[in-house]
Structures are given as C-alpha cells and as structure tokens.
C-alpha cells in the first residue's frame, strides 16, 4: 500500500447546462463533494491541480479556493485540451509521488453553454481585402472548408474513416452502433446530460453533421465539474478502516503527447499516442486488457470510440467493427465500455471529462454505482484524448477489502 | 489574366500546379509548414521537394454542418499522394455523397479560384477530383 497512490474521495456534478451557477460554483461543488466523500478537510490537502480550458488564464483554481478555503497551498491551473482534467489529476498524483505532500485535490470544470461546433476559427471582416501570405503555411484566407475541414466532427469522422479504409467490416452502421450503445447506457446514469435511448435507425437517420457522424454520434457541449482527492499509501494507512476500504488504487497514471508520424501534419494522429500510452499503462499496472471489468474512453464522436477499441487493445487488431457487431463493449458484453453513457450522452465539459471518467470507474470499483453497477468490478481503465495531442490513461483497482 | 496567389505557400502555381514540402535533409521527413527543426529527428537542414499530382483517397468526411459562411455539403479528404505524403483538401467535381466518394478512390490534383481581393488578385486553391 505504501508506494501506491489512491483515490480517497471523488464527486461529480450532474452534467448539463447551468444558467444559475458559474464556473466557480460548479468547481467548488465538485471539490467540496470529493473532500466530503473522502472524509477529509481542505486543511488536509497539500496541492491543488485545477483543470479548465476556456477560462484557463483566469486563475480558476485560486478562485475556487477563495470559496472553499484559502489554505495557501500551491495551485496548478492546467490546460491540456480535452485531457485537461486528467492532467490536473496527474499533477496532484505527481506531487504526492514526489513526496511534496501526502494528499492532493484535483478538480476539472468547464462551462460551455450551447457553444456549437468546436474548432471554428473566426477571422475579423475588413472592408479592404488584400491577399497576403500569413502564418506557417503562408495562408491568404481562412482555409476551413476550402482545404478540407479542421472542425471536430469532421476530424474525428476522418479518423474513423481512415480505420474503415485499413480494416474490413467497418462502416457507417458500425459507427452508429457505438452511439446506440452509449445512449442506451445513459438511461441508467442520472448524472448524464441526456438519458434517452435511440434505435439504430434513429441514430443513422438523425441529422448528418459530418459523415458518418450524425447528430446522435456527436457529443453535446455541456457544463459540469468533477473532482478527486488523492492520497499516499502511507497517509491512507493512518485513516479509518472505512476510508481504506473505499479507497481505489491508481495502478497506472500515464500522460504522453503525439510522437511524429508521417500523416499527422494534416490530420492529428490519435492512434499512435493512445496505443503507446495504453501499452505503458498495462505494463505499469501489470494488467492485461482481458482483466478490465470496465473502460471509460474518449467517445467525443462515435467514430473515435470505435478506433479506440483497437488502440486500447480491447479487441483483436483490426477487429473493432466485428467487436461492436457482437456487442463486445455493451454493459453485458466482454468488456463494458462507457457504461456512464460516455461523452455522447453524459456530455463533454472539456476540463471536467478527464476526472469524471475517474469518478465513474471509482464508483463501480467501490460497488456504489447503483442501477448501472457493473457486478463485482475489480479493475477499470480511463482514457482521454486532447487533440493536438495529449493522451491520458489511468488504470484503477479496488482495494483488497 | 488577373494576377494570382496560391491559397497556401505549399501550392506552386505553374504550368503543372503541384504541392511542395520542406524535406529534412537528414531523415527525409516531409512538412508543409515552415520549420524551426525536424519533428522526426530534430535536424535543421531542409530542402524543397515537389510532390506527386495524383493519389488515392485514404479517408474522407462529408461536411453538412460547417463553420459560418462555408457552403455545404462538401467533402473533406485525406489523400495519399503517389510518391509519398498525405495531404488534406476537398474532393471536388463530383457529388458529395458516399456513393460517389469512396475510400481508395484514385484522384488527381486540380486548382480553382476561391476569391479575389480588392486589387483583383485571385486566390487559387487546390482540390482533388476523381481520376477516372
């Protein structure tokens, strides 16, 4: 126990749209919830990692402490695209690992509202228009829609279609089945933004956003927060039997960035870094994919989830289409994936996502997930991708009890 | 003829319009953007290399909901060029449907005028059209 680092407490707000609460309200709610869940006080905490993307220059962590207790501890405000929350979590993890303190708080929070398509660049309109090369590519005008798309639904559609090109048995229907599954799972999760089941026909017949991703295959923009309290094994031993029983071991914590690959200049390669991070995490934890009782992975779009079955080695190499066809990732399948409803239904508050998935897996490992509990869950994996790119993977295991 | 400017500096407008890259002298890695150093080997010496004008569709998406002001639907694709290098652009001169645009489809480079500025200078972009 002594060398390991543990999740002592965790909490997430319901994901949705909050008109009457601001970013700080949401973050403070998650932080206080995680402290209470862990049975500890803000005075016990020696480091605070705060993940937020859209207001990352605004001292969000300090502003949260001003609401919940200004104890003078170091705050690390982190931004790392959609891996922001997981990076905040890992910041606290690293401080404990380094021996700077024995307890840390990580919060991920985002308020997005109805933001619409992400990645759309705005360029100011001018009366006088003069074409002049600008930037690293010598561009003379906005190239979105002229030289392909860089918007998220299209980027991840292209990532999925690339997999379809290289592997048999993958097409629109297989991608749609991913969304059908996650929306079906969401019905059991009261914290999900949307909790509505759709038939495969409804998923495929919904408004086409960026083929093959229909509206039901794109995650919504959402407000929400999630938090975790991390503790060293040594400190955990001094806590109560109940705290020790509910603590969940962090068997692997991995963060990487995208290594150079030839095609990655025109389309971010979300595969290579995920595969490398996963291999490293399995090695660190001494766990194989077959040992996993549940996985929360980064389904920002249905096309993304399908390729990560392969990247995380949940299915045979090249076999992601076949795996969804035989219901491998359903909650009663071989390895349940995104039983929370995933980003597709739960929502994707960018900074919160990488801790919300740790909340989900922790809750199952403790046997406290209610109607959506995966029976006797012992080992789980969380995965997020921040485009550009960052990949974070955590493997969590329940305590011996 | 009005004067023309390429939409990006890796498009060369000559008798046979084509794309160029900055290739690392040490390891051969190729880049469309201007470089501080090589992402593959950290080398700092580069040379310009022309790319092939034909290739195959490696991946595509048909964009129906787009950024404001962008006409839809249109096809965005990744094209594997003959002779190496993958490039992103639109697939043009065919219907934007999954029936007409197919994975592995042979395509060739074409150019077209996107817009002109206050001086009458035309901005020329590239795309790929079905080769058959």
PDB file of C-alpha atoms in Angstrom, chain A residues 174-185 196 198 203 214 216-218 299 302 305 309 324 330 341 344-345:
ATOM      1  CA  UNK A 174     -20.695   0.046 -37.034  1.00  0.00           C
ATOM      2  CA  UNK A 175     -20.008   3.659 -36.036  1.00  0.00           C
ATOM      3  CA  UNK A 176     -23.721   4.210 -35.428  1.00  0.00           C
ATOM      4  CA  UNK A 177     -23.892   1.138 -33.192  1.00  0.00           C
ATOM      5  CA  UNK A 178     -21.414   2.835 -30.839  1.00  0.00           C
ATOM      6  CA  UNK A 179     -23.818   5.736 -30.327  1.00  0.00           C
ATOM      7  CA  UNK A 180     -26.771   3.383 -29.987  1.00  0.00           C
ATOM      8  CA  UNK A 181     -24.917   1.606 -27.152  1.00  0.00           C
ATOM      9  CA  UNK A 182     -23.841   4.740 -25.280  1.00  0.00           C
ATOM     10  CA  UNK A 183     -27.283   6.334 -25.439  1.00  0.00           C
ATOM     11  CA  UNK A 184     -28.756   3.026 -24.168  1.00  0.00           C
ATOM     12  CA  UNK A 185     -26.244   3.017 -21.298  1.00  0.00           C
ATOM     13  CA  UNK A 196     -32.521   8.846 -23.753  1.00  0.00           C
ATOM     14  CA  UNK A 198     -32.389   5.659 -29.561  1.00  0.00           C
ATOM     15  CA  UNK A 203     -29.140   7.196 -34.830  1.00  0.00           C
ATOM     16  CA  UNK A 214     -24.886  12.133 -37.296  1.00  0.00           C
ATOM     17  CA  UNK A 216     -26.563  11.370 -32.160  1.00  0.00           C
ATOM     18  CA  UNK A 217     -22.934  10.440 -32.831  1.00  0.00           C
ATOM     19  CA  UNK A 218     -21.505  13.804 -31.676  1.00  0.00           C
ATOM     20  CA  UNK A 299     -16.002   8.962 -27.278  1.00  0.00           C
ATOM     21  CA  UNK A 302     -18.840   7.668 -32.286  1.00  0.00           C
ATOM     22  CA  UNK A 305     -14.797   5.320 -29.769  1.00  0.00           C
ATOM     23  CA  UNK A 309     -11.307  -0.326 -29.049  1.00  0.00           C
ATOM     24  CA  UNK A 324     -19.186  -3.793 -31.833  1.00  0.00           C
ATOM     25  CA  UNK A 330     -22.077  -3.303 -24.221  1.00  0.00           C
ATOM     26  CA  UNK A 341     -23.297   6.889 -21.354  1.00  0.00           C
ATOM     27  CA  UNK A 344     -22.038  11.156 -26.358  1.00  0.00           C
ATOM     28  CA  UNK A 345     -24.805  11.175 -23.729  1.00  0.00           C
TER      29      UNK A 345
END
